[in-house]
Structures are given as structure tokens and as C-alpha cells.
mmCIF file of C-alpha atoms in Angstrom:
data_model
loop_
_atom_site.group_PDB
_atom_site.id
_atom_site.type_symbol
_atom_site.label_atom_id
_atom_site.label_comp_id
_atom_site.label_asym_id
_atom_site.label_seq_id
_atom_site.Cartn_x
_atom_site.Cartn_y
_atom_site.Cartn_z
ATOM 1 C CA MET A 25 101.239 -48.816 -26.630
ATOM 2 C CA ARG A 26 100.504 -47.989 -30.161
ATOM 3 C CA GLY A 27 97.485 -45.878 -29.143
ATOM 4 C CA HIS A 28 99.648 -44.075 -26.618
ATOM 5 C CA ARG A 29 102.178 -43.188 -29.369
ATOM 6 C CA THR A 30 99.427 -41.953 -31.647
ATOM 7 C CA THR A 31 98.051 -39.744 -28.910
ATOM 8 C CA ARG A 32 101.515 -38.434 -28.112
ATOM 9 C CA THR A 33 102.245 -37.749 -31.814
ATOM 10 C CA ALA A 34 98.911 -36.003 -32.205
ATOM 11 C CA ALA A 35 99.648 -33.881 -29.134
ATOM 12 C CA LEU A 36 103.084 -32.941 -30.492
ATOM 13 C CA LEU A 37 101.601 -32.050 -33.870
ATOM 14 C CA CYS A 38 98.955 -29.860 -32.215
ATOM 15 C CA ALA A 39 101.638 -28.164 -30.125
ATOM 16 C CA ALA A 40 103.786 -27.607 -33.229
ATOM 17 C CA LEU A 41 100.827 -26.158 -35.122
ATOM 18 C CA GLY A 42 99.969 -23.941 -32.173
ATOM 19 C CA LEU A 43 103.578 -22.722 -31.996
ATOM 20 C CA THR A 44 103.598 -22.040 -35.749
ATOM 21 C CA ALA A 45 100.364 -20.075 -35.450
ATOM 22 C CA ALA A 46 101.752 -18.106 -32.512
ATOM 23 C CA VAL A 47 104.994 -17.322 -34.372
ATOM 24 C CA GLY A 48 103.016 -16.351 -37.469
ATOM 25 C CA THR A 49 100.802 -14.068 -35.397
ATOM 26 C CA ALA A 50 103.812 -12.568 -33.612
ATOM 27 C CA SER A 51 105.560 -11.795 -36.887
ATOM 28 C CA ALA A 52 102.364 -10.233 -38.240
ATOM 29 C CA ALA A 53 101.814 -8.169 -35.109
ATOM 30 C CA PRO A 54 104.263 -5.354 -35.992
ATOM 31 C CA ALA A 55 102.677 -4.934 -39.427
ATOM 32 C CA ALA A 56 99.248 -4.725 -37.814
ATOM 33 C CA SER A 57 100.488 -2.204 -35.257
ATOM 34 C CA THR A 58 101.912 0.063 -37.985
ATOM 35 C CA ALA A 59 98.615 0.106 -39.858
ATOM 36 C CA PRO A 60 97.062 2.782 -37.625
ATOM 37 C CA ALA A 61 100.140 4.984 -38.151
ATOM 38 C CA ASP A 62 99.776 4.508 -41.904
ATOM 39 C CA ARG A 63 96.127 5.491 -41.667
ATOM 40 C CA ALA A 64 97.075 8.540 -39.592
ATOM 41 C CA THR A 65 99.447 9.779 -42.287
ATOM 42 C CA ALA A 66 96.705 9.298 -44.859
ATOM 43 C CA LEU A 67 94.421 11.683 -42.969
ATOM 44 C CA PRO A 68 94.321 15.323 -44.117
ATOM 45 C CA SER A 69 97.376 17.197 -42.910
ATOM 46 C CA ALA A 70 97.435 20.369 -40.861
ATOM 47 C CA PRO A 71 96.281 23.553 -42.599
ATOM 48 C CA PRO A 72 98.877 25.610 -44.488
ATOM 49 C CA VAL A 73 100.886 28.195 -42.585
ATOM 50 C CA LEU A 74 101.911 31.779 -43.204
ATOM 51 C CA VAL A 75 105.673 32.113 -42.690
ATOM 52 C CA ASP A 76 106.684 35.369 -40.972
ATOM 53 C CA CYS A 77 109.899 37.399 -41.268
ATOM 54 C CA LEU A 78 111.590 35.322 -38.567
ATOM 55 C CA TRP A 79 110.696 32.037 -40.346
ATOM 56 C CA HIS A 80 108.002 31.154 -37.805
ATOM 57 C CA PRO A 81 104.956 29.338 -39.195
ATOM 58 C CA LYS A 82 101.688 31.031 -38.212
ATOM 59 C CA VAL A 83 98.049 30.035 -38.569
ATOM 60 C CA ARG A 84 95.493 32.870 -38.490
ATOM 61 C CA PRO A 85 97.887 35.547 -37.176
ATOM 62 C CA SER A 86 96.358 38.819 -35.992
ATOM 63 C CA ALA A 87 99.265 40.771 -37.538
ATOM 64 C CA PHE A 88 101.840 40.189 -40.267
ATOM 65 C CA ILE A 89 104.822 42.243 -41.452
ATOM 66 C CA LEU A 90 104.930 42.663 -45.223
ATOM 67 C CA ALA A 91 108.143 44.736 -45.382
ATOM 68 C CA CYS A 92 110.555 42.598 -43.369
ATOM 69 C CA GLY A 93 113.582 44.815 -43.998
ATOM 70 C CA ASP A 94 112.197 48.026 -42.532
ATOM 71 C CA GLY A 95 108.687 47.311 -41.225
ATOM 72 C CA ASN A 96 107.219 50.100 -43.344
ATOM 73 C CA SER A 97 104.225 47.970 -44.364
ATOM 74 C CA ARG A 98 102.380 45.586 -42.075
ATOM 75 C CA LEU A 99 98.966 44.049 -41.671
ATOM 76 C CA ALA A 100 97.131 44.509 -38.381
ATOM 77 C CA SER A 101 93.772 43.694 -36.779
ATOM 78 C CA LEU A 102 93.375 40.659 -39.026
ATOM 79 C CA LYS A 103 90.072 38.782 -38.643
ATOM 80 C CA TRP A 104 90.083 35.524 -40.581
ATOM 81 C CA ASP A 105 86.869 34.456 -42.343
ATOM 82 C CA HIS A 106 88.363 31.129 -43.381
ATOM 83 C CA TRP A 107 91.678 29.266 -43.478
ATOM 84 C CA ASP A 108 91.926 25.916 -45.242
ATOM 85 C CA ALA A 109 94.129 23.839 -47.555
ATOM 86 C CA ARG A 110 93.234 25.915 -50.628
ATOM 87 C CA SER A 111 93.092 29.490 -49.381
ATOM 88 C CA ALA A 112 92.571 31.909 -46.527
ATOM 89 C CA LYS A 113 90.756 35.228 -46.320
ATOM 90 C CA ALA A 114 90.812 38.013 -43.740
ATOM 91 C CA THR A 115 89.886 41.636 -43.274
ATOM 92 C CA GLY A 116 92.064 44.106 -41.433
ATOM 93 C CA VAL A 117 94.209 47.153 -42.038
ATOM 94 C CA ASN A 118 97.434 47.715 -43.912
ATOM 95 C CA VAL A 119 99.646 50.108 -41.939
ATOM 96 C CA VAL A 120 101.968 51.805 -44.421
ATOM 97 C CA ASN A 121 104.696 54.425 -43.941
ATOM 98 C CA ASP A 122 104.420 57.227 -46.502
ATOM 99 C CA CYS A 123 108.215 57.763 -46.236
ATOM 100 C CA GLU A 124 107.766 61.569 -46.588
ATOM 101 C CA PRO A 125 110.238 63.225 -46.670
ATOM 102 C CA TYR A 126 112.093 59.927 -46.044
ATOM 103 C CA CYS A 127 111.104 56.702 -44.295
ATOM 104 C CA ALA A 128 112.685 57.451 -40.897
ATOM 105 C CA ALA A 129 110.720 60.709 -40.742
ATOM 106 C CA GLY A 130 107.586 59.351 -42.439
ATOM 107 C CA THR A 131 104.061 58.940 -41.115
ATOM 108 C CA PHE A 132 102.178 55.651 -40.877
ATOM 109 C CA HIS A 133 98.676 55.560 -42.388
ATOM 110 C CA THR A 134 96.068 52.795 -42.115
ATOM 111 C CA TYR A 135 94.042 51.456 -45.013
ATOM 112 C CA PRO A 136 91.225 48.907 -44.780
ATOM 113 C CA VAL A 137 92.255 45.773 -46.650
ATOM 114 C CA VAL A 138 90.983 42.342 -47.624
ATOM 115 C CA VAL A 139 93.778 39.768 -47.458
ATOM 116 C CA ARG A 140 93.775 36.547 -49.465
ATOM 117 C CA LEU A 141 96.338 33.763 -49.237
ATOM 118 C CA ASP A 142 96.651 30.880 -51.679
ATOM 119 C CA LYS A 143 98.957 28.600 -53.666
ATOM 120 C CA ALA A 144 99.961 26.373 -50.755
ATOM 121 C CA GLN A 145 103.331 24.731 -51.416
ATOM 122 C CA PRO A 146 105.670 22.550 -49.346
ATOM 123 C CA TRP A 147 107.847 24.748 -47.133
ATOM 124 C CA LYS A 148 111.568 24.357 -47.895
ATOM 125 C CA LYS A 149 112.438 24.474 -44.183
ATOM 126 C CA ASP A 150 109.983 21.642 -43.438
ATOM 127 C CA PRO A 151 108.629 19.984 -46.619
ATOM 128 C CA ARG A 152 105.931 18.176 -44.595
ATOM 129 C CA THR A 153 104.401 21.594 -43.862
ATOM 130 C CA GLN A 154 102.363 23.408 -46.490
ATOM 131 C CA ARG A 155 102.787 27.191 -46.563
ATOM 132 C CA TYR A 156 100.918 29.822 -48.522
ATOM 133 C CA ASP A 157 103.001 31.063 -51.455
ATOM 134 C CA ARG A 158 101.046 34.174 -52.447
ATOM 135 C CA ILE A 159 99.302 37.074 -50.740
ATOM 136 C CA VAL A 160 96.745 39.318 -52.430
ATOM 137 C CA LEU A 161 95.768 42.658 -50.882
ATOM 138 C CA GLU A 162 92.553 44.309 -52.019
ATOM 139 C CA TYR A 163 91.797 47.872 -50.932
ATOM 140 C CA PRO A 164 88.001 48.421 -50.854
ATOM 141 C CA ALA A 165 88.354 52.171 -50.180
ATOM 142 C CA GLN A 166 91.461 54.349 -49.968
ATOM 143 C CA ARG A 167 94.846 52.838 -50.663
ATOM 144 C CA PRO A 168 98.478 53.908 -50.352
ATOM 145 C CA GLU A 169 99.827 56.193 -53.038
ATOM 146 C CA ARG A 170 101.180 54.273 -56.068
ATOM 147 C CA PHE A 171 99.283 51.114 -55.026
ATOM 148 C CA GLU A 172 96.748 49.465 -57.307
ATOM 149 C CA LYS A 173 93.309 48.484 -55.979
ATOM 150 C CA VAL A 174 94.577 44.879 -55.923
ATOM 151 C CA MET A 175 98.214 44.108 -55.134
ATOM 152 C CA THR A 176 99.649 40.600 -55.455
ATOM 153 C CA TYR A 177 102.939 39.508 -53.904
ATOM 154 C CA PRO A 178 104.828 36.219 -53.702
ATOM 155 C CA LEU A 179 105.594 35.133 -50.132
ATOM 156 C CA TRP A 180 109.031 34.070 -48.987
ATOM 157 C CA ASP A 181 109.992 30.485 -48.426
#
């Protein structure tokens, strides 16, 4: 009988240890399943965006309005050489109204332009999204009257 009790006790101990191991594994399972999500957030985030006049985030847009109030200056035919976490660069044209004799009666002129974006910052509307904070326009040839060869503007948030 004594051997039978020893066997039964040993079996109960093994079952208890197995149950403890299973419970320990089950309680560790959620932590293990969140690890891939943690790794995913550690990966590089999406590239910065360019926020347009209607607060839409854009990546590599082909056009962009600079003068949101009246549309008298816009970028068009943009071809992006690169777009990454630090900066972006494109070539295109700046279409600018000369506002002569006044803006409603003015004429739009096109000027070749090199566009650079930089200073990515968290976007106030969605802090998880980086948005470019500055735009630099460089005119390699002709440029609008009263414009410098290089014009730098902060971008809206």
C-alpha cells in the first residue's frame, strides 16, 4: 500500500507541477504576444508629410499651393528626387500671379524652381506623424519680381 501511496503522491506532484508550468506559460503568453507589436513600433516610422491648405497630409505631391488664402502662388509639375526622414527635394515650377494691376486681373507666370523640405516635426493634428516644417524655393533662372534667388518659408501646422 505504501508504494501505491508514493506513486499516487508522485503523480499528484507531477500534475501540480505541470499545472503550475501551464499557468506560468499562460500568464507569460500575453507579454510574449505583445513583443512583436513593441518591435513594430521600434521600426522606423513613415516618412514625413507635407500638410496642404486643407490639412491633408501628402507624400510626394505633384502640386502644392503656397498661398492658401488666394492661390496666387503654387507649385506644379513637381518631380521628387528624394523624400526621407531628414529632407525632400524636387524640381518643378512655381506658378505666381503678378497681381498687375491687381490680383483678380493679374497674369500667372511660371518659374522653374528647386523645392527643398526639411525640419520634420511632430504634426499637432496627429503627433505620431512627422511633417516638414520648412520649405525652401530656389530659382535657378528667372524668378518673380521682388523674390530673392532663394526664398525660405515656414510651413503651417
